[in-house]
């Protein structure tokens, strides 16, 4: 057992009695204490409650419980409400907010006996692609501390890549699981919209937000995903299904892929072929595994980034109107009037990027501009979705890059908002269409990890995980660690 052991390996170790969950959890806490100062990937470390949960898991195991997830340590992105624990969403606005209840993802994982060791750093309200928008400071990429880990789930990605935890939850509105997974050399699954409950997950853009696992391999992603997913009556957009394969996966792991697939390469994603040699290696490997590659077209891809930033900002502007200094979080000192209370609490509580989104979102929703921006963006969203439907009449899954560049330097893009938004080029189309996608490590560029993205039709997570597991069974990109020479 070492810091890069997988959840599955730890589970087997617990079963054999090699160590207890308390010992395992303590080892995780020690590593986090030691590494967090340099990486800044945790906002809160919950040593006491983690050790108490671990002791309870040991007790249950001693009394015969066989659940594979019982007693496994992991971390939550600090966007999930955790009862009695600080829940900040990376914002000054919520820097004093102790959640009064658990998000469904949090209660699902606790019910499976998993042990949360803490809450990870993130871009404020999940808005960003570099984790530089956190009130709690930037996170360092474990591969190069001068560089960003990606965002918004940058703390989770860095913690997993550095071996502080084997799994962490993330959320993805336009790429926030997949892009940091790619930039940190780990595996991240963004599920189908509606698959994982949004209840208690602090809202950014409600028609896009979706939670998923960030782990070092597909097997662990499948394990965590199967625990996180499921119908939840408390989320009105939750899908009323719980596929049988989810429970089978928890018990036995991912079922082997039993047929060759047709994999589509969207030509629009490969038009900038400057540094795509790492994807060529992945293509060759997939062909060697017996899969057929064909070219497809997603003609409205170009519009995806502008459409996403119109819609996500519009939804953010309404979601974030609840932070008015009255009910949640930061309140200004000595307000002179109700208006003053609202204005100063919001002025002081929100960071610059969040304010930018609220302003643009409010603008595109206002009378006179609604038709030209919001409505038009909704129409194009439909076209983007139809592009995918069309492609999936010909192919089983799609293959694409996850991010246009490897991890960039801190401060490199902070003044160039459009360049920062362009980071999401390959991830937002899937989000707009509500489809599942997984990012997995597949090579290096300038010594930094790169990811590839596999995209499936709605509710096709099993196929994605099967293909990812098959690929990882034959390659070792997911086993490369920061500090190894690339
Ligand atoms: N980078 C994108 C944004 O800033 C996506 C963020 C996310 O998925 N939460 O909106």
Coordinates of C-alpha atoms and ligand atoms in Angstrom, one line a residue:
X1 CA 0.0 0.0 0.0
X2 CA 1.4 3.5 -0.8
X3 CA 0.0 6.9 -1.4
X4 CA -1.0 6.0 -5.0
X5 CA -2.9 2.9 -4.1
X6 CA -6.4 2.9 -5.6
X7 CA -9.7 2.8 -3.8
X8 CA -10.1 -0.8 -4.9
X9 CA -6.7 -1.7 -3.6
X10 CA -7.5 0.0 -0.3
X11 CA -10.8 -1.8 -0.1
X12 CA -9.0 -5.2 -0.6
X13 CA -6.5 -4.2 2.1
X14 CA -9.3 -3.4 4.6
X15 CA -10.9 -6.8 3.7
X16 CA -7.7 -8.7 4.4
X17 CA -7.2 -6.8 7.6
X18 CA -3.9 -5.4 6.5
X19 CA -4.9 -2.1 8.2
X20 CA -7.9 -0.5 9.7
X21 CA -9.9 2.4 8.3
X22 CA -8.7 4.5 11.2
X23 CA -5.0 3.8 10.2
X24 CA -5.8 4.4 6.6
X25 CA -7.5 7.7 7.3
X26 CA -4.8 8.8 9.7
X27 CA -2.2 8.1 6.9
X28 CA -4.3 10.3 4.5
X29 CA -4.6 13.1 7.1
X30 CA -0.8 13.0 7.7
X31 CA -0.1 13.4 4.0
X32 CA -2.6 16.2 3.6
X33 CA -1.1 18.0 6.6
X34 CA 2.3 17.7 5.1
X35 CA 1.5 18.6 1.5
X36 CA -1.3 21.2 1.8
X37 CA 0.9 24.2 2.5
X38 CA 2.6 23.8 -0.9
X39 CA -0.5 22.8 -2.9
X40 CA -3.3 24.7 -1.1
X41 CA -5.7 22.1 -2.4
X42 CA -7.8 21.8 0.8
X43 CA -9.9 24.6 2.3
X44 CA -11.0 22.6 5.3
X45 CA -9.4 19.4 6.8
X46 CA -11.9 17.4 8.9
X47 CA -9.5 15.2 11.0
X48 CA -11.8 14.6 14.0
X49 CA -15.0 13.7 12.1
X50 CA -13.0 11.6 9.5
X51 CA -11.4 9.5 12.3
X52 CA -14.8 9.1 14.0
X53 CA -16.4 7.9 10.7
X54 CA -13.4 5.6 10.1
X55 CA -13.8 4.1 13.6
X56 CA -17.5 3.5 12.9
X57 CA -16.6 1.8 9.6
X58 CA -14.1 -0.4 11.3
X59 CA -16.8 -1.3 13.8
X60 CA -19.3 -2.2 11.0
X61 CA -16.6 -4.3 9.2
X62 CA -15.9 -6.1 12.4
X63 CA -19.6 -7.0 12.7
X64 CA -19.5 -8.5 9.2
X65 CA -20.4 -5.7 6.8
X66 CA -18.9 -6.4 3.4
X67 CA -19.6 -3.2 1.5
X68 CA -16.5 -2.5 -0.8
X69 CA -16.7 1.3 0.0
X70 CA -16.9 1.0 3.7
X71 CA -14.1 3.0 5.4
X72 CA -12.5 4.4 2.2
X73 CA -11.1 8.0 2.6
X74 CA -11.9 10.6 0.0
X75 CA -12.5 14.4 -0.3
X76 CA -15.4 16.6 -1.2
X77 CA -15.2 19.7 -3.4
X78 CA -16.2 22.6 -1.2
X79 CA -19.3 23.1 -3.2
X80 CA -21.3 20.3 -1.5
X81 CA -23.2 21.3 1.6
X82 CA -21.9 19.3 4.6
X83 CA -23.9 19.6 7.8
X84 CA -22.0 21.3 10.6
X85 CA -19.0 21.9 8.4
X86 CA -17.8 25.0 6.6
X87 CA -19.0 25.1 3.0
X88 CA -17.5 28.1 1.1
X89 CA -17.8 27.4 -2.7
X90 CA -14.4 29.2 -2.7
X91 CA -16.1 32.5 -2.0
X92 CA -15.7 35.2 0.6
X93 CA -19.5 35.4 0.5
X94 CA -19.7 32.0 2.1
X95 CA -16.4 32.1 4.0
X96 CA -18.4 31.8 7.3
X97 CA -21.2 29.5 6.0
X98 CA -21.7 26.3 8.0
X99 CA -24.2 24.2 6.1
X100 CA -27.3 23.2 8.0
X101 CA -27.8 20.0 6.0
X102 CA -26.0 17.5 3.8
X103 CA -26.1 17.5 0.0
X104 CA -27.5 14.2 -1.4
X105 CA -24.1 13.3 -2.8
X106 CA -22.7 13.8 0.7
X107 CA -25.3 11.6 2.3
X108 CA -25.0 9.0 -0.4
X109 CA -21.3 8.7 0.2
X110 CA -21.7 8.7 3.9
X111 CA -24.3 6.0 3.7
X112 CA -21.9 3.8 1.7
X113 CA -19.4 4.2 4.6
X114 CA -17.0 6.5 2.8
X115 CA -14.9 8.8 5.0
X116 CA -14.6 12.5 4.0
X117 CA -11.3 13.9 5.1
X118 CA -12.0 17.4 4.0
X119 CA -13.2 20.0 1.5
X120 CA -11.2 20.9 -1.5
X121 CA -10.3 24.3 -3.0
X122 CA -12.1 25.6 -6.1
X123 CA -12.8 28.6 -8.2
X124 CA -15.3 30.9 -6.6
X125 CA -18.8 29.5 -7.2
X126 CA -17.2 27.1 -9.7
X127 CA -16.5 29.9 -12.2
X128 CA -13.1 29.5 -13.7
X129 CA -10.7 27.2 -15.5
X130 CA -7.6 27.7 -13.4
X131 CA -8.6 27.8 -9.7
X132 CA -7.2 31.3 -9.6
X133 CA -10.6 32.7 -8.8
X134 CA -10.7 31.2 -5.3
X135 CA -11.0 33.5 -2.3
X136 CA -8.7 31.0 -0.5
X137 CA -5.9 31.5 -3.0
X138 CA -4.7 29.5 -6.1
X139 CA -3.9 25.8 -6.1
X140 CA -0.6 24.5 -7.4
X141 CA -0.4 21.8 -10.0
X142 CA 1.5 18.8 -8.5
X143 CA 3.4 18.4 -11.8
X144 CA 4.8 21.9 -11.6
X145 CA 4.0 24.2 -8.7
X146 CA 4.3 27.3 -10.9
X147 CA 1.3 26.1 -13.0
X148 CA -2.4 26.0 -12.4
X149 CA -4.2 22.7 -11.8
X150 CA -7.2 23.8 -14.0
X151 CA -10.6 24.6 -12.6
X152 CA -13.0 24.9 -11.2
X153 CA -12.4 21.5 -9.4
X154 CA -8.7 22.3 -9.1
X155 CA -8.3 21.4 -5.5
X156 CA -9.8 17.9 -6.0
X157 CA -7.7 17.3 -9.1
X158 CA -4.5 18.4 -7.4
X159 CA -5.2 16.3 -4.2
X160 CA -5.8 13.2 -6.3
X161 CA -2.8 13.7 -8.6
X162 CA -0.5 14.3 -5.6
X163 CA -1.6 11.1 -3.8
X164 CA -3.4 12.9 -0.9
X165 CA -6.6 11.1 -1.6
X166 CA -7.5 8.4 -4.2
X167 CA -10.8 10.0 -5.0
X168 CA -12.5 13.3 -4.7
X169 CA -15.9 14.7 -5.8
X170 CA -16.0 17.4 -8.4
X171 CA -18.6 19.3 -10.3
X172 CA -18.8 20.1 -14.0
X173 CA -20.9 22.9 -15.5
X174 CA -18.8 23.5 -18.6
X175 CA -15.7 21.3 -18.0
X176 CA -14.8 21.7 -14.3
X177 CA -14.2 18.0 -13.8
X178 CA -12.7 17.1 -17.1
X179 CA -10.3 20.0 -17.7
X180 CA -8.6 19.9 -14.2
X181 CA -8.5 16.0 -14.6
X182 CA -6.6 16.5 -17.9
X183 CA -4.2 19.1 -16.6
X184 CA -3.3 17.0 -13.5
X185 CA -3.1 13.7 -15.3
X186 CA -6.0 12.0 -13.6
X187 CA -9.4 10.5 -14.6
X188 CA -12.6 12.5 -14.3
X189 CA -16.2 11.6 -15.2
X190 CA -18.9 14.2 -15.9
X191 CA -22.2 12.2 -15.8
X192 CA -25.3 12.7 -17.9
X193 CA -27.3 15.7 -16.7
X194 CA -29.8 14.4 -14.1
X195 CA -27.8 11.3 -13.1
X196 CA -26.4 12.7 -9.9
X197 CA -28.5 14.8 -7.6
X198 CA -27.9 18.5 -7.4
X199 CA -29.6 18.8 -4.0
X200 CA -27.3 20.7 -1.7
X201 CA -24.7 21.4 -4.4
X202 CA -24.2 25.1 -4.4
X203 CA -25.8 26.3 -7.7
X204 CA -23.9 28.0 -10.5
X205 CA -25.9 27.3 -13.7
X206 CA -28.7 24.9 -12.8
X207 CA -29.4 23.5 -16.3
X208 CA -25.7 22.5 -16.7
X209 CA -24.4 21.7 -13.2
X210 CA -23.5 18.0 -12.6
X211 CA -21.4 16.3 -10.0
X212 CA -19.0 13.4 -10.7
X213 CA -15.9 11.5 -9.5
X214 CA -12.2 12.5 -9.9
X215 CA -9.9 9.5 -9.4
X216 CA -6.6 8.1 -10.8
X217 CA -8.3 5.4 -12.8
X218 CA -11.6 4.4 -14.4
X219 CA -12.2 1.5 -11.9
X220 CA -12.2 4.0 -9.0
X221 CA -14.3 6.5 -11.0
X222 CA -16.9 3.8 -11.6
X223 CA -16.9 2.9 -7.9
X224 CA -17.4 6.5 -6.7
X225 CA -19.9 7.3 -9.5
X226 CA -22.0 4.3 -8.6
X227 CA -22.3 5.5 -5.1
X228 CA -23.0 9.2 -6.1
X229 CA -25.6 8.5 -8.7
X230 CA -29.3 7.8 -8.3
X231 CA -32.8 9.3 -8.4
X232 CA -33.4 12.0 -5.8
X233 CA -36.9 13.4 -5.3
X234 CA -35.3 16.5 -3.8
X235 CA -33.9 17.5 -7.2
X236 CA -36.6 18.2 -9.7
X237 CA -34.3 17.5 -12.7
X238 CA -33.1 14.2 -11.3
X239 CA -33.6 11.2 -13.7
X240 CA -35.9 8.6 -12.4
X241 CA -33.6 5.6 -12.9
X242 CA -31.0 3.5 -11.1
X243 CA -29.5 1.2 -13.7
X244 CA -28.7 -2.3 -12.5
X245 CA -25.1 -2.1 -13.7
X246 CA -24.4 0.5 -11.0
X247 CA -24.8 -1.9 -8.1
X248 CA -23.1 -4.7 -10.1
X249 CA -20.1 -2.3 -10.6
X250 CA -19.9 -1.6 -6.8
X251 CA -19.8 -5.3 -6.1
X252 CA -17.7 -6.6 -9.0
X253 CA -16.0 -3.7 -10.8
X254 CA -16.5 -2.6 -14.4
X255 CA -17.8 -5.3 -16.7
X256 CA -15.4 -6.0 -19.5
X257 CA -16.2 -4.5 -22.9
X258 CA -17.4 -7.3 -25.1
X259 CA -17.5 -5.8 -28.6
X260 CA -15.5 -3.5 -30.8
X261 CA -16.9 0.1 -30.9
X262 CA -17.2 2.6 -33.7
X263 CA -15.5 5.8 -32.3
X264 CA -16.2 9.1 -34.0
X265 CA -13.6 11.9 -34.4
X266 CA -15.4 15.2 -34.7
X267 CA -13.5 17.0 -37.4
X268 CA -14.2 20.4 -35.7
X269 CA -12.2 19.3 -32.7
X270 CA -9.2 18.4 -34.7
X271 CA -8.9 21.4 -36.9
X272 CA -6.2 23.0 -34.6
X273 CA -3.7 20.2 -35.0
X274 CA -0.7 22.1 -33.5
X275 CA -0.1 19.8 -30.5
X276 CA -2.4 16.8 -31.0
X277 CA 0.3 14.2 -31.4
X278 CA -0.6 12.8 -28.0
X279 CA -4.1 12.1 -29.4
X280 CA -2.7 10.2 -32.4
X281 CA -1.0 7.8 -30.0
X282 CA -4.4 7.3 -28.3
X283 CA -6.1 6.7 -31.7
X284 CA -3.5 4.0 -32.6
X285 CA -4.0 2.3 -29.2
X286 CA -7.8 2.3 -29.6
X287 CA -7.4 0.8 -33.1
X288 CA -5.1 -1.8 -31.7
X289 CA -7.8 -2.7 -29.2
X290 CA -10.1 -3.5 -32.2
X291 CA -12.2 -0.3 -32.4
X292 CA -13.0 1.5 -35.6
X293 CA -12.3 5.2 -36.0
X294 CA -14.5 7.3 -38.3
X295 CA -14.7 11.0 -38.9
X296 CA -17.9 12.8 -37.9
X297 CA -19.0 16.4 -37.9
X298 CA -20.5 18.5 -35.1
X299 CA -21.1 21.6 -37.2
X300 CA -22.2 24.0 -34.5
X301 CA -19.1 23.5 -32.3
X302 CA -17.8 27.0 -32.9
X303 CA -20.8 28.6 -31.2
X304 CA -20.5 26.5 -28.1
X305 CA -18.2 28.8 -26.0
X306 CA -20.3 32.0 -26.6
X307 CA -23.6 30.1 -26.1
X308 CA -22.3 28.6 -22.9
X309 CA -21.1 31.9 -21.5
X310 CA -24.4 33.6 -22.3
X311 CA -26.5 30.8 -20.7
X312 CA -24.3 30.0 -17.8
X313 CA -23.9 33.6 -16.8
X314 CA -27.6 34.2 -17.1
X315 CA -28.4 31.3 -14.8
X316 CA -25.6 32.4 -12.4
X317 CA -27.1 35.9 -12.2
X318 CA -30.4 34.6 -11.0
X319 CA -28.9 31.8 -8.8
X320 CA -26.5 34.3 -7.1
X321 CA -29.3 36.8 -6.3
X322 CA -29.9 34.9 -3.1
X323 CA -26.7 36.2 -1.6
X324 CA -28.0 39.5 -0.4
X325 CA -26.5 39.7 3.1
X326 CA -29.8 38.8 4.8
X327 CA -29.9 35.0 4.8
X328 CA -26.6 33.5 3.7
X329 CA -23.0 34.3 4.3
X330 CA -21.2 37.6 4.3
X331 CA -23.0 40.7 5.6
X332 CA -21.4 44.2 5.5
X333 CA -20.8 46.1 8.7
X334 CA -23.2 48.8 9.8
X335 CA -25.6 49.0 6.9
X336 CA -27.3 52.4 6.5
X337 CA -30.4 51.1 4.7
X338 CA -31.7 47.9 3.1
X339 CA -30.3 49.0 -0.2
X340 CA -26.9 49.7 1.3
X341 CA -27.0 46.2 3.0
X342 CA -27.6 44.5 -0.4
X343 CA -25.1 46.6 -2.3
X344 CA -22.2 46.5 0.1
X345 CA -22.7 42.8 1.1
X346 CA -22.5 41.8 -2.5
X347 CA -19.8 44.3 -3.4
X348 CA -17.6 42.9 -0.6
X349 CA -18.6 39.3 -0.8
X350 CA -18.1 38.5 -4.5
X351 CA -14.9 38.4 -6.4
X352 CA -14.2 39.9 -9.8
X353 CA -15.0 37.0 -12.1
X354 CA -18.3 36.3 -10.3
X355 CA -19.3 40.0 -10.6
X356 CA -18.4 39.9 -14.3
X357 CA -20.7 36.9 -14.8
X358 CA -23.6 38.5 -12.8
X359 CA -23.3 41.7 -14.9
X360 CA -23.3 39.9 -18.2
X361 CA -26.0 37.5 -17.1
X362 CA -28.2 40.3 -15.9
X363 CA -27.7 42.2 -19.1
X364 CA -28.6 39.3 -21.4
X365 CA -31.7 38.6 -19.5
X366 CA -32.9 42.2 -19.4
X367 CA -35.8 43.5 -21.5
X368 CA -34.6 44.5 -24.9
X369 CA -31.6 42.1 -24.9
X370 CA -33.3 38.9 -24.0
X371 CA -34.3 37.9 -27.5
X372 CA -30.9 38.8 -29.0
X373 CA -28.8 36.9 -26.5
X374 CA -30.5 34.5 -24.1
X375 CA -33.2 33.3 -26.5
X376 CA -30.8 33.0 -29.4
X377 CA -28.3 31.1 -27.2
X378 CA -31.1 28.7 -26.2
X379 CA -31.9 28.0 -29.9
X380 CA -28.2 27.4 -30.7
X381 CA -28.0 25.1 -27.7
X382 CA -30.6 23.0 -29.3
X383 CA -28.7 22.8 -32.6
X384 CA -25.5 21.7 -30.7
X385 CA -27.5 19.0 -29.0
X386 CA -28.9 17.9 -32.4
X387 CA -25.4 17.7 -33.8
X388 CA -24.5 15.1 -31.1
X389 CA -27.8 13.1 -31.7
X390 CA -26.9 13.0 -35.4
X391 CA -23.4 11.8 -34.7
X392 CA -24.6 9.1 -32.4
X393 CA -26.7 7.6 -35.2
X394 CA -23.3 6.6 -36.7
X395 CA -21.0 6.0 -33.8
X396 CA -21.0 4.5 -30.3
X397 CA -18.8 7.2 -28.6
X398 CA -16.8 10.2 -29.6
X399 CA -13.1 10.9 -29.0
X400 CA -11.8 14.5 -28.5
X401 CA -9.1 16.4 -26.8
X402 CA -10.1 17.6 -23.3
X403 CA -8.2 20.8 -23.2
X404 CA -6.5 22.9 -25.9
X405 CA -3.3 23.3 -23.9
X406 CA -1.5 21.6 -21.0
X407 CA -1.5 23.3 -17.6
X408 CA -0.5 27.0 -18.1
X409 CA 1.5 29.2 -15.7
X410 CA -0.3 31.0 -12.9
X411 CA -1.3 34.5 -13.9
X412 CA -0.7 33.7 -17.6
X413 CA -4.3 34.1 -18.6
X414 CA -5.8 36.1 -15.7
X415 CA -6.0 39.3 -17.8
X416 CA -7.2 37.7 -20.9
X417 CA -10.8 36.5 -20.2
X418 CA -11.5 35.4 -23.7
X419 CA -8.4 33.2 -23.8
X420 CA -9.4 31.8 -20.4
X421 CA -12.9 31.0 -21.7
X422 CA -11.4 29.4 -24.8
X423 CA -9.9 26.7 -22.5
X424 CA -13.4 25.3 -22.4
X425 CA -13.6 24.8 -26.1
X426 CA -13.8 21.0 -26.1
X427 CA -15.8 20.6 -22.9
X428 CA -18.8 23.0 -23.1
X429 CA -20.5 21.4 -26.1
X430 CA -21.1 18.2 -24.2
X431 CA -22.3 20.2 -21.2
X432 CA -24.8 22.1 -23.3
X433 CA -26.1 18.8 -24.7
X434 CA -26.3 17.2 -21.2
X435 CA -24.1 14.3 -22.2
X436 CA -21.7 12.1 -20.2
X437 CA -18.0 12.4 -20.9
X438 CA -14.8 11.1 -19.3
X439 CA -11.3 12.6 -19.4
X440 CA -8.4 10.2 -19.1
X441 CA -4.6 10.7 -19.2
X442 CA -3.2 9.8 -22.6
X443 CA 0.2 11.4 -23.1
X444 CA 2.4 14.4 -22.4
X445 CA 3.1 17.8 -23.9
X446 CA 6.3 19.6 -22.7
X447 CA 6.5 17.2 -19.8
X448 CA 2.9 18.0 -18.7
X449 CA 0.0 15.5 -18.7
X450 CA -2.6 15.7 -21.4
X451 CA -6.1 14.2 -21.4
X452 CA -8.4 12.7 -24.0
X453 CA -12.2 12.9 -23.7
X454 CA -14.6 10.2 -24.6
X455 CA -18.2 11.3 -25.0
X456 CA -21.3 9.0 -25.0
X457 CA -25.1 9.4 -25.6
X458 CA -27.2 10.2 -22.6
X459 CA -26.9 7.6 -19.8
X460 CA -24.0 5.9 -21.6
X461 CA -21.6 6.1 -18.6
X462 CA -21.1 2.4 -18.5
X463 CA -19.8 2.3 -22.0
X464 CA -17.4 5.2 -21.3
X465 CA -16.1 3.5 -18.2
X466 CA -15.8 0.1 -20.0
X467 CA -13.8 1.7 -22.8
X468 CA -11.7 3.8 -20.4
X469 CA -10.9 0.7 -18.3
X470 CA -10.0 -1.4 -21.3
X471 CA -7.7 1.4 -22.5
X472 CA -6.1 1.8 -19.0
X473 CA -5.6 -2.0 -18.9
X474 CA -3.4 -1.8 -21.9
X475 CA -1.6 1.5 -21.3
X476 CA 0.2 3.1 -18.4
X477 CA -0.5 6.9 -18.8
X478 CA -2.7 6.8 -15.7
X479 CA 0.1 5.3 -13.7
X480 CA 2.6 8.2 -14.3
X481 CA 3.1 10.4 -11.2
X482 CA 4.3 13.9 -10.7
X483 CA 8.0 13.7 -10.3
X484 CA 8.4 10.8 -12.8
X485 CA 10.1 12.0 -15.9
X486 CA 7.6 12.2 -18.7
Ligands
LIG1 N1 -14.5 27.1 -17.0 C1 -15.9 27.1 -17.1 C2 -16.5 28.4 -16.4 O1 -15.7 29.2 -16.0 C3 -16.6 25.9 -16.5 C4 -16.7 25.9 -15.1 C5 -17.4 24.7 -14.5 O2 -17.6 23.7 -15.2 N2 -17.9 24.9 -13.3 O3 -17.6 28.6 -16.4

